[in-house]
Amino acid sequence: MNGRASQAAGILLDRHREIVEPTTFRLLGREWDLLPGVYAPQLTQSAALYAEWLPYPVHGSFCEVGSGCGYLAVTAALRGCASVTALDVSAAAADNTRMNAVRHGVEDRVRVAHGDMFAPLSGDDRFDLIFWNSNFVEAPAGEREGAELERAFFDPGYGAHEAYLRDAPRHLQPGGRLLLGFTDLGSEEHLDELAVRHGWTAGTVRAARCGTADGHIEYRLVEFRRAG
């Protein structure tokens, strides 16, 4: 395990555990609801970056894996996506996404489902763009598999990353795009290995280095394209 990554994630996880009551926060010029136990995007610099970097398919379909409080799924609807599907393994996060869809008047375009990765989808669900801001901190298999909130930060054995790359093709429209939020604290080597295993090539399309208390983090928007 990357010691710096684990330490950074542990500090952020502790800050999340301090949120014990429903609250609101401001991000992207809007107010958002946040429930306890749900990933808090206002605590990281990546949230605004991905919201601005994503190539939203205007008049098309967008799927977010790991929607958290729903700020990005709602933003996709507000930016012109005709239909948005928001998925999260956490029931609290799914409820939180619904709350923010209602708050911003896009509940008619944002479908929310609770389940692991693509499990809630049917075989007919296809999207122009799929995105996941991943839990990039690699942990040994069998560790960090407890609380739902920890799953927002740690991916034991990169099992979730493998599931994303393995199962996404069946839910992409022809010509659809598959993107991932990642950082230099994650295991690029393991990610590339999984991409090759499942017939993808990975490339960074946007990146930004942001200062932190102990140095910097480089946030990356990675796109996967079919090999060959």
XYZ file of N, CA and C in Angstrom:
684
model
N 0.844 -1.197 0.000
C 0.000 0.000 0.000
C 0.873 1.238 0.000
N 0.485 2.268 -0.745
C 1.168 3.546 -0.763
C 0.931 4.233 0.575
N 2.032 4.394 1.377
C 1.884 4.938 2.717
C 1.341 6.353 2.725
N 1.814 7.193 1.806
C 1.333 8.578 1.745
C -0.142 8.622 1.376
N -0.536 7.768 0.444
C -1.938 7.723 0.036
C -2.818 7.283 1.194
N -2.382 6.251 1.922
C -3.168 5.748 3.043
C -3.292 6.800 4.139
N -2.196 7.524 4.388
C -2.230 8.565 5.412
C -3.177 9.695 5.014
N -3.086 10.140 3.766
C -3.948 11.222 3.292
C -5.418 10.819 3.353
N -5.706 9.573 2.935
C -7.081 9.096 2.972
C -7.580 8.979 4.405
N -6.707 8.550 5.308
C -7.094 8.426 6.711
C -7.461 9.769 7.326
N -6.702 10.812 6.982
C -6.994 12.157 7.488
C -8.340 12.636 6.955
N -8.574 12.422 5.658
C -9.837 12.845 5.058
C -11.014 12.049 5.614
N -10.790 10.767 5.856
C -11.839 9.932 6.435
C -12.218 10.433 7.827
N -11.215 10.834 8.617
C -11.500 11.373 9.953
C -12.331 12.645 9.863
N -12.066 13.487 8.876
C -12.846 14.715 8.697
C -14.295 14.387 8.322
N -14.476 13.344 7.545
C -15.831 12.924 7.199
C -16.579 12.401 8.429
N -15.879 11.700 9.291
C -16.531 11.150 10.487
C -16.978 12.230 11.454
N -16.431 13.426 11.312
C -16.854 14.550 12.154
C -18.225 15.084 11.737
N -18.690 14.714 10.547
C -19.993 15.162 10.064
C -21.043 14.188 10.585
N -21.743 14.576 11.620
C -22.678 13.662 12.296
C -24.127 14.115 12.172
N -24.365 15.264 11.572
C -25.714 15.765 11.362
C -25.862 16.202 9.910
N -27.091 16.146 9.360
C -27.288 16.682 8.018
C -26.868 18.146 7.964
N -26.253 18.528 6.863
C -25.760 19.891 6.728
C -25.882 20.330 5.276
N -25.471 21.553 5.007
C -25.402 22.041 3.634
C -24.023 22.616 3.398
N -23.624 22.658 2.145
C -22.350 23.274 1.782
C -22.513 23.961 0.433
N -21.570 24.813 0.101
C -21.609 25.553 -1.156
C -20.475 25.071 -2.062
N -20.818 24.755 -3.290
C -19.844 24.287 -4.278
C -20.390 24.601 -5.662
N -19.515 25.038 -6.564
C -19.897 25.334 -7.948
C -20.986 26.410 -8.013
N -20.975 27.299 -7.027
C -21.932 28.386 -7.014
C -23.319 28.001 -6.574
N -23.480 26.814 -5.983
C -24.796 26.338 -5.556
C -24.715 25.745 -4.156
N -25.872 25.663 -3.504
C -25.983 25.028 -2.200
C -26.379 23.562 -2.377
N -25.789 22.710 -1.526
C -26.041 21.274 -1.619
C -26.321 20.707 -0.238
N -27.194 19.703 -0.194
C -27.442 18.962 1.043
C -26.407 17.858 1.196
N -26.020 17.586 2.438
C -25.084 16.500 2.731
C -25.564 15.740 3.950
N -25.664 14.414 3.806
C -26.048 13.545 4.916
C -24.810 12.933 5.560
N -24.853 12.651 6.857
C -23.728 11.966 7.507
C -23.438 10.629 6.833
N -22.171 10.281 6.761
C -21.771 9.013 6.178
C -21.635 9.033 4.672
N -21.849 10.197 4.052
C -21.738 10.330 2.607
C -20.494 11.151 2.272
N -19.818 10.761 1.196
C -18.614 11.470 0.763
C -18.907 12.957 0.594
N -18.050 13.797 1.177
C -18.254 15.247 1.203
C -17.326 15.919 0.182
N -17.822 16.268 -0.989
C -16.941 16.802 -2.034
C -16.308 18.138 -1.701
N -16.919 18.903 -0.799
C -16.350 20.205 -0.451
C -15.030 20.082 0.306
N -14.713 18.881 0.772
C -13.475 18.673 1.516
C -12.283 18.362 0.610
N -12.502 18.223 -0.690
C -11.412 17.919 -1.612
C -11.394 18.916 -2.762
N -10.226 19.072 -3.361
C -10.086 19.986 -4.491
C -10.542 19.357 -5.798
N -10.681 18.047 -5.808
C -10.996 17.358 -7.060
C -12.423 17.597 -7.524
N -13.347 17.858 -6.587
C -14.765 17.932 -6.941
C -15.028 18.978 -8.013
N -14.543 20.194 -7.798
C -14.772 21.259 -8.776
C -14.024 20.985 -10.075
N -12.852 20.367 -9.972
C -12.081 20.064 -11.183
C -12.842 19.114 -12.094
N -13.324 17.995 -11.551
C -14.021 17.026 -12.389
C -15.318 17.616 -12.943
N -15.994 18.435 -12.130
C -17.227 19.055 -12.612
C -16.973 19.933 -13.831
N -15.828 20.585 -13.866
C -15.500 21.450 -15.002
C -14.875 20.675 -16.155
N -14.153 19.622 -15.857
C -13.427 18.875 -16.901
C -14.317 17.945 -17.710
N -15.371 17.421 -17.121
C -16.136 16.379 -17.802
C -16.783 16.899 -19.090
N -16.687 16.129 -20.163
C -17.319 16.507 -21.432
C -18.774 16.038 -21.460
N -19.624 16.727 -20.738
C -21.018 16.301 -20.607
C -21.657 16.127 -21.983
N -22.296 15.000 -22.227
C -22.966 14.777 -23.515
C -24.299 15.528 -23.574
N -24.263 16.769 -24.025
C -25.465 17.596 -24.088
C -26.510 16.896 -24.957
N -27.737 16.801 -24.432
C -28.858 16.094 -25.056
C -28.655 14.581 -25.067
N -27.598 14.105 -24.420
C -27.320 12.680 -24.375
C -27.495 12.111 -22.979
N -26.916 10.927 -22.764
C -27.095 10.201 -21.504
C -25.781 10.094 -20.747
N -25.868 10.282 -19.440
C -24.697 10.306 -18.559
C -24.947 9.359 -17.399
N -23.942 8.566 -17.045
C -24.022 7.680 -15.885
C -22.856 7.964 -14.958
N -23.165 8.187 -13.685
C -22.108 8.344 -12.686
C -22.142 7.166 -11.727
N -21.017 6.494 -11.609
C -20.842 5.453 -10.608
C -20.289 6.121 -9.349
N -20.878 5.825 -8.206
C -20.425 6.453 -6.965
C -20.854 7.902 -6.884
N -22.157 8.154 -6.908
C -22.649 9.531 -7.000
C -22.507 10.321 -5.710
N -22.338 9.657 -4.567
C -22.192 10.385 -3.313
C -23.404 11.257 -3.041
N -23.172 12.538 -2.768
C -24.284 13.445 -2.475
C -25.017 13.878 -3.735
N -24.478 13.559 -4.906
C -25.168 13.834 -6.152
C -24.810 15.131 -6.840
N -23.790 15.847 -6.338
C -23.484 17.153 -6.925
C -23.124 17.031 -8.405
N -22.420 15.961 -8.786
C -21.968 15.832 -10.168
C -23.097 15.358 -11.082
N -23.901 14.413 -10.610
C -25.046 13.956 -11.398
C -26.017 15.104 -11.650
N -26.274 15.903 -10.627
C -27.157 17.058 -10.774
C -26.538 18.078 -11.729
N -25.234 18.311 -11.593
C -24.553 19.245 -12.486
C -24.661 18.783 -13.931
N -24.543 17.479 -14.169
C -24.675 16.953 -15.531
C -26.042 17.289 -16.114
N -27.089 17.143 -15.295
C -28.431 17.488 -15.764
C -28.548 18.984 -16.034
N -27.969 19.781 -15.154
C -28.026 21.231 -15.331
C -27.210 21.700 -16.524
N -26.181 20.906 -16.890
C -25.342 21.255 -18.039
C -25.914 20.753 -19.363
N -27.090 20.131 -19.345
C -27.745 19.801 -20.595
C -27.908 18.345 -20.938
N -27.486 17.421 -20.052
C -27.713 16.003 -20.332
C -29.208 15.707 -20.261
N -29.719 14.988 -21.249
C -31.149 14.696 -21.295
C -31.550 13.687 -20.233
N -30.650 12.741 -19.931
C -30.938 11.753 -18.888
C -29.656 11.448 -18.135
N -29.799 11.328 -16.811
C -28.662 11.057 -15.929
C -29.033 9.888 -15.035
N -28.119 8.932 -14.909
C -28.292 7.816 -13.981
C -27.188 7.895 -12.947
N -27.574 7.915 -11.670
C -26.619 8.020 -10.568
C -26.675 6.739 -9.752
N -25.515 6.091 -9.595
C -25.424 4.808 -8.896
C -24.527 4.952 -7.675
N -24.900 4.322 -6.576
C -24.011 4.311 -5.414
C -24.290 3.082 -4.571
N -23.211 2.500 -4.032
C -23.314 1.320 -3.187
C -23.900 1.659 -1.820
N -23.890 2.944 -1.455
C -24.393 3.398 -0.168
C -25.839 3.861 -0.296
N -26.719 3.316 0.539
C -28.119 3.739 0.530
C -28.245 5.203 0.936
N -27.414 5.639 1.893
C -27.450 7.039 2.317
C -27.058 7.958 1.165
N -26.057 7.552 0.391
C -25.633 8.362 -0.750
C -26.732 8.440 -1.801
N -27.410 7.325 -2.067
C -28.512 7.345 -3.025
C -29.609 8.297 -2.562
N -29.943 8.263 -1.272
C -30.937 9.187 -0.733
C -30.459 10.627 -0.871
N -29.181 10.862 -0.601
C -28.615 12.203 -0.679
C -28.655 12.741 -2.118
N -28.368 11.870 -3.086
C -28.443 12.279 -4.486
C -29.861 12.683 -4.862
N -30.845 11.908 -4.409
C -32.245 12.255 -4.682
C -32.587 13.620 -4.084
N -32.111 13.874 -2.869
C -32.375 15.154 -2.217
C -31.866 16.316 -3.058
N -30.652 16.183 -3.561
C -30.072 17.285 -4.321
C -30.673 17.413 -5.713
N -31.137 16.322 -6.278
C -31.862 16.409 -7.551
C -33.153 17.203 -7.366
N -33.848 16.954 -6.256
C -35.068 17.703 -5.958
C -34.735 19.164 -5.654
N -33.688 19.388 -4.861
C -33.295 20.758 -4.496
C -33.068 21.617 -5.729
N -32.483 21.024 -6.773
C -32.117 21.791 -7.959
C -33.064 21.565 -9.138
N -34.205 20.922 -8.862
C -35.265 20.838 -9.851
C -34.975 19.968 -11.053
N -34.143 18.923 -10.884
C -33.829 18.047 -12.015
C -34.201 16.591 -11.731
N -35.110 16.380 -10.781
C -35.462 15.006 -10.427
C -36.109 14.264 -11.580
N -36.649 14.996 -12.563
C -37.251 14.329 -13.715
C -36.213 13.791 -14.683
N -34.958 14.248 -14.552
C -33.885 13.800 -15.451
C -32.822 12.969 -14.753
N -32.872 12.873 -13.432
C -31.856 12.139 -12.670
C -32.499 10.905 -12.044
N -32.119 9.751 -12.548
C -32.566 8.472 -11.985
C -31.497 7.996 -11.015
N -31.878 7.640 -9.816
C -30.935 7.222 -8.780
C -31.195 5.769 -8.426
N -30.107 4.991 -8.301
C -30.238 3.578 -7.936
C -29.160 3.208 -6.930
N -29.528 2.366 -5.985
C -28.629 1.893 -4.929
C -28.127 0.507 -5.283
N -26.801 0.350 -5.364
C -26.221 -0.956 -5.642
C -24.744 -0.823 -5.986
N -24.074 -1.954 -6.046
C -22.634 -1.982 -6.268
C -22.316 -1.860 -7.756
N -21.510 -0.878 -8.098
C -21.100 -0.642 -9.484
C -22.317 -0.618 -10.408
N -22.334 -1.462 -11.437
C -23.404 -1.442 -12.430
C -24.548 -2.406 -12.109
N -24.517 -3.021 -10.925
C -25.510 -4.047 -10.587
C -26.965 -3.580 -10.720
N -27.286 -2.310 -10.412
C -28.702 -1.914 -10.522
C -29.205 -1.760 -11.955
N -28.320 -1.788 -12.943
C -28.719 -1.522 -14.318
C -29.249 -2.781 -14.998
N -30.067 -2.574 -16.011
C -30.526 -3.676 -16.841
C -29.619 -3.786 -18.060
N -29.758 -4.871 -18.787
C -28.941 -5.050 -19.986
C -29.221 -4.045 -21.068
N -30.361 -3.349 -20.972
C -30.715 -2.356 -21.994
C -30.173 -0.973 -21.687
N -29.630 -0.762 -20.495
C -29.122 0.564 -20.127
C -27.802 0.854 -20.834
N -27.796 1.898 -21.632
C -26.606 2.320 -22.377
C -26.437 3.825 -22.231
N -25.172 4.266 -22.204
C -24.897 5.671 -21.943
C -23.844 6.223 -22.904
N -23.950 7.538 -23.138
C -22.957 8.214 -23.965
C -21.673 8.481 -23.195
N -21.797 8.614 -21.872
C -20.623 8.851 -21.028
C -20.838 8.185 -19.681
N -19.836 7.440 -19.225
C -19.820 6.859 -17.880
C -18.606 7.418 -17.157
N -18.823 7.847 -15.901
C -17.731 8.415 -15.106
C -17.788 7.881 -13.686
N -16.600 7.682 -13.125
C -16.465 7.303 -11.714
C -15.282 8.044 -11.120
N -15.505 8.793 -10.052
C -14.424 9.392 -9.276
C -13.992 8.334 -8.271
N -12.943 7.600 -8.601
C -12.694 6.312 -7.949
C -12.083 6.416 -6.555
N -12.222 5.330 -5.802
C -11.572 5.159 -4.502
C -10.168 4.619 -4.759
N -9.276 5.518 -5.160
C -7.997 5.151 -5.772
C -6.955 4.623 -4.800
N -7.190 4.700 -3.484
C -6.176 4.241 -2.532
C -6.216 2.717 -2.478
N -5.152 2.100 -2.958
C -5.088 0.636 -3.024
C -4.772 0.080 -1.646
N -5.508 -0.931 -1.241
C -5.269 -1.625 0.014
C -5.163 -3.111 -0.278
N -4.405 -3.854 0.535
C -4.346 -5.300 0.329
C -5.728 -5.920 0.401
N -5.972 -6.924 -0.423
C -7.267 -7.610 -0.425
C -7.585 -8.094 0.980
N -8.808 -7.894 1.414
C -9.236 -8.304 2.743
C -9.179 -7.205 3.773
N -8.478 -6.077 3.459
C -8.401 -4.957 4.382
C -9.352 -3.852 3.949
N -9.745 -3.023 4.904
C -10.568 -1.846 4.638
C -11.880 -2.210 3.944
N -12.472 -3.334 4.277
C -13.703 -3.757 3.627
C -14.919 -3.592 4.541
N -14.776 -2.774 5.596
C -15.843 -2.661 6.569
C -16.884 -1.627 6.220
N -16.806 -0.456 6.839
C -17.831 0.563 6.721
C -17.964 1.079 5.297
N -19.221 1.439 4.938
C -19.467 1.956 3.595
C -18.632 3.194 3.303
N -18.466 4.073 4.292
C -17.720 5.298 4.057
C -16.272 5.004 3.675
N -15.678 3.971 4.263
C -14.305 3.623 3.917
C -14.183 3.208 2.453
N -15.255 2.664 1.890
C -15.222 2.236 0.491
C -15.135 3.428 -0.456
N -15.404 4.620 0.038
C -15.245 5.816 -0.787
C -13.773 6.195 -0.948
N -12.904 5.586 -0.143
C -11.490 5.938 -0.164
C -10.581 4.777 -0.541
N -10.893 3.578 -0.055
C -10.003 2.437 -0.204
C -10.622 1.368 -1.106
N -9.798 0.805 -1.993
C -10.246 -0.284 -2.869
C -9.321 -1.479 -2.682
N -9.673 -2.411 -1.791
C -8.823 -3.577 -1.545
C -8.584 -4.384 -2.814
N -7.317 -4.582 -3.147
C -6.951 -5.367 -4.318
C -7.399 -4.774 -5.639
N -7.873 -3.531 -5.609
C -8.413 -2.847 -6.796
C -9.548 -3.652 -7.437
N -10.313 -4.333 -6.577
C -11.440 -5.111 -7.083
C -12.520 -4.261 -7.717
N -12.786 -3.073 -7.138
C -13.796 -2.193 -7.720
C -13.335 -1.649 -9.060
N -12.057 -1.302 -9.171
C -11.534 -0.821 -10.448
C -11.648 -1.901 -11.530
N -11.377 -3.139 -11.141
C -11.505 -4.209 -12.124
C -12.959 -4.372 -12.569
N -13.885 -4.318 -11.626
C -15.301 -4.445 -11.975
C -15.736 -3.323 -12.917
N -15.234 -2.126 -12.683
C -15.583 -0.979 -13.533
C -15.128 -1.212 -14.966
N -13.882 -1.636 -15.116
C -13.331 -1.832 -16.463
C -13.890 -3.088 -17.137
N -14.235 -4.076 -16.367
C -14.782 -5.316 -16.919
C -16.221 -5.139 -17.398
N -17.026 -4.423 -16.614
C -18.468 -4.400 -16.860
C -18.961 -3.180 -17.622
N -18.154 -2.143 -17.698
C -18.605 -0.916 -18.372
C -18.977 -1.123 -19.838
N -18.258 -1.943 -20.617
C -18.573 -2.024 -22.053
C -20.024 -2.364 -22.363
N -20.653 -3.187 -21.529
C -22.032 -3.584 -21.824
C -23.021 -2.435 -21.602
N -22.536 -1.316 -21.026
C -23.429 -0.193 -20.759
C -23.023 1.078 -21.512
N -22.146 0.942 -22.487
C -21.762 2.087 -23.311
C -22.492 2.049 -24.646
N -22.971 3.203 -25.065
C -23.492 3.337 -26.411
C -22.346 3.164 -27.406
N -22.606 2.783 -28.647
C -21.540 2.805 -29.653
C -20.920 4.197 -29.705
N -19.616 4.245 -29.570
C -18.933 5.528 -29.529
C -18.968 6.208 -28.174
N -19.566 5.534 -27.162
C -19.623 6.111 -25.819
C -18.246 6.187 -25.174
N -18.132 7.047 -24.173
C -16.840 7.307 -23.540
C -16.848 6.828 -22.087
N -15.698 6.280 -21.665
C -15.518 5.783 -20.305
C -14.401 6.581 -19.643
N -14.724 7.279 -18.543
C -13.748 8.121 -17.864
C -13.670 7.789 -16.387
N -12.541 8.161 -15.787
C -12.257 7.833 -14.393
C -11.540 9.006 -13.746
N -11.971 9.365 -12.532
C -11.216 10.307 -11.725
C -10.171 9.554 -10.928
N -8.901 9.984 -11.017
C -7.782 9.245 -10.418
C -6.759 10.260 -9.923
N -5.754 9.819 -9.184
C -4.691 10.714 -8.726
C -3.350 9.988 -8.751
N -2.288 10.767 -8.539
C -0.958 10.165 -8.492
C -0.705 9.429 -7.183
N -1.666 9.432 -6.262
C -1.576 8.615 -5.050
C -2.095 7.204 -5.286
N -2.767 6.995 -6.400
C -3.234 5.665 -6.756
C -2.148 4.865 -7.444
N -2.430 3.604 -7.705
C -1.464 2.727 -8.365
C -1.698 2.753 -9.876
N -0.948 3.607 -10.555
C -1.084 3.689 -12.008
C -0.700 2.365 -12.665
N 0.300 1.690 -12.102
C 0.744 0.407 -12.649
C -0.386 -0.627 -12.600
N -1.068 -0.701 -11.447
C -2.149 -1.679 -11.316
C -3.315 -1.309 -12.232
N -3.612 -0.017 -12.326
C -4.696 0.426 -13.188
C -4.414 0.075 -14.648
N -3.184 0.324 -15.087
C -2.818 -0.002 -16.470
C -2.898 -1.505 -16.718
N -2.497 -2.284 -15.726
C -2.561 -3.747 -15.850
C -4.011 -4.202 -16.033
N -4.919 -3.629 -15.246
C -6.327 -3.989 -15.368
C -6.903 -3.529 -16.699
N -6.485 -2.367 -17.153
C -6.970 -1.868 -18.441
C -6.594 -2.828 -19.559
N -5.355 -3.246 -19.579
C -4.893 -4.181 -20.611
C -5.648 -5.504 -20.512
N -5.846 -5.982 -19.294
C -6.536 -7.258 -19.081
C -7.939 -7.245 -19.684
N -8.584 -6.075 -19.647
C -9.969 -5.991 -20.117
C -10.101 -5.257 -21.450
N -8.987 -5.144 -22.168
C -9.045 -4.661 -23.541
C -9.105 -3.162 -23.722
N -8.562 -2.416 -22.737
C -8.558 -0.962 -22.823
C -7.129 -0.422 -22.931
N -7.004 0.778 -23.442
C -5.795 1.579 -23.257
C -6.208 2.817 -22.475
N -5.366 3.240 -21.543
C -5.687 4.364 -20.665
C -4.830 5.566 -21.015
N -5.439 6.736 -20.981
C -4.706 7.965 -21.217
C -5.280 9.105 -20.401
N -4.405 9.948 -19.857
C -4.844 11.102 -19.080
C -5.222 12.231 -20.026
N -6.450 12.728 -19.885
C -6.913 13.801 -20.771
C -6.863 15.162 -20.091
N -6.920 15.204 -18.767
C -6.755 16.451 -18.024
C -6.051 16.124 -16.722
N -5.263 17.075 -16.208
C -4.575 16.880 -14.938
C -4.294 18.239 -14.309
N -4.231 18.249 -12.974
C -3.895 19.468 -12.246
C -3.208 19.083 -10.945
N -2.131 19.781 -10.631
C -1.417 19.568 -9.378
C -1.925 20.584 -8.357
N -2.412 20.081 -7.223
C -2.968 20.936 -6.186
C -2.165 20.767 -4.902
N -1.865 21.879 -4.255
C -1.090 21.837 -3.035
C -1.873 21.266 -1.865
N -1.173 20.545 -1.000
C -1.759 20.006 0.228
C -0.827 20.344 1.382
N -1.223 19.981 2.592
C -0.414 20.293 3.769
C 0.951 19.628 3.719
N 1.045 18.467 3.033
C 2.320 17.741 3.011
C 2.908 17.621 1.602
N 2.511 18.515 0.718
C 3.087 18.458 -0.627
C 2.060 18.805 -1.688
N 1.725 17.842 -2.522
C 0.741 18.085 -3.570
C 0.071 16.772 -3.963
N -1.061 16.898 -4.613
C -1.740 15.774 -5.252
C -2.016 16.165 -6.691
N -1.739 15.255 -7.607
C -2.093 15.492 -8.997
C -3.383 14.754 -9.290
N -4.438 15.506 -9.562
C -5.721 14.917 -9.930
C -5.746 14.701 -11.434
N -6.298 13.577 -11.856
C -6.279 13.205 -13.265
C -7.652 12.748 -13.730
N -7.996 13.157 -14.927
C -9.169 12.622 -15.613
C -8.641 11.663 -16.666
N -8.915 10.369 -16.452
C -8.376 9.309 -17.305
C -9.489 8.810 -18.219
N -9.150 8.641 -19.497
C -10.120 8.059 -20.437
C -9.612 6.693 -20.899
N -10.546 5.736 -20.985
C -10.228 4.397 -21.474
C -10.809 4.234 -22.862
N -9.957 3.773 -23.787
C -10.405 3.491 -25.147
C -10.119 2.043 -25.465
N -10.938 1.444 -26.287
C -10.754 0.049 -26.627
C -9.435 -0.136 -27.368
N -8.640 -1.098 -26.924
C -7.333 -1.365 -27.528
C -7.498 -1.858 -28.950
N -6.588 -1.443 -29.813
C -6.592 -1.898 -31.207
C -7.564 -1.152 -32.064
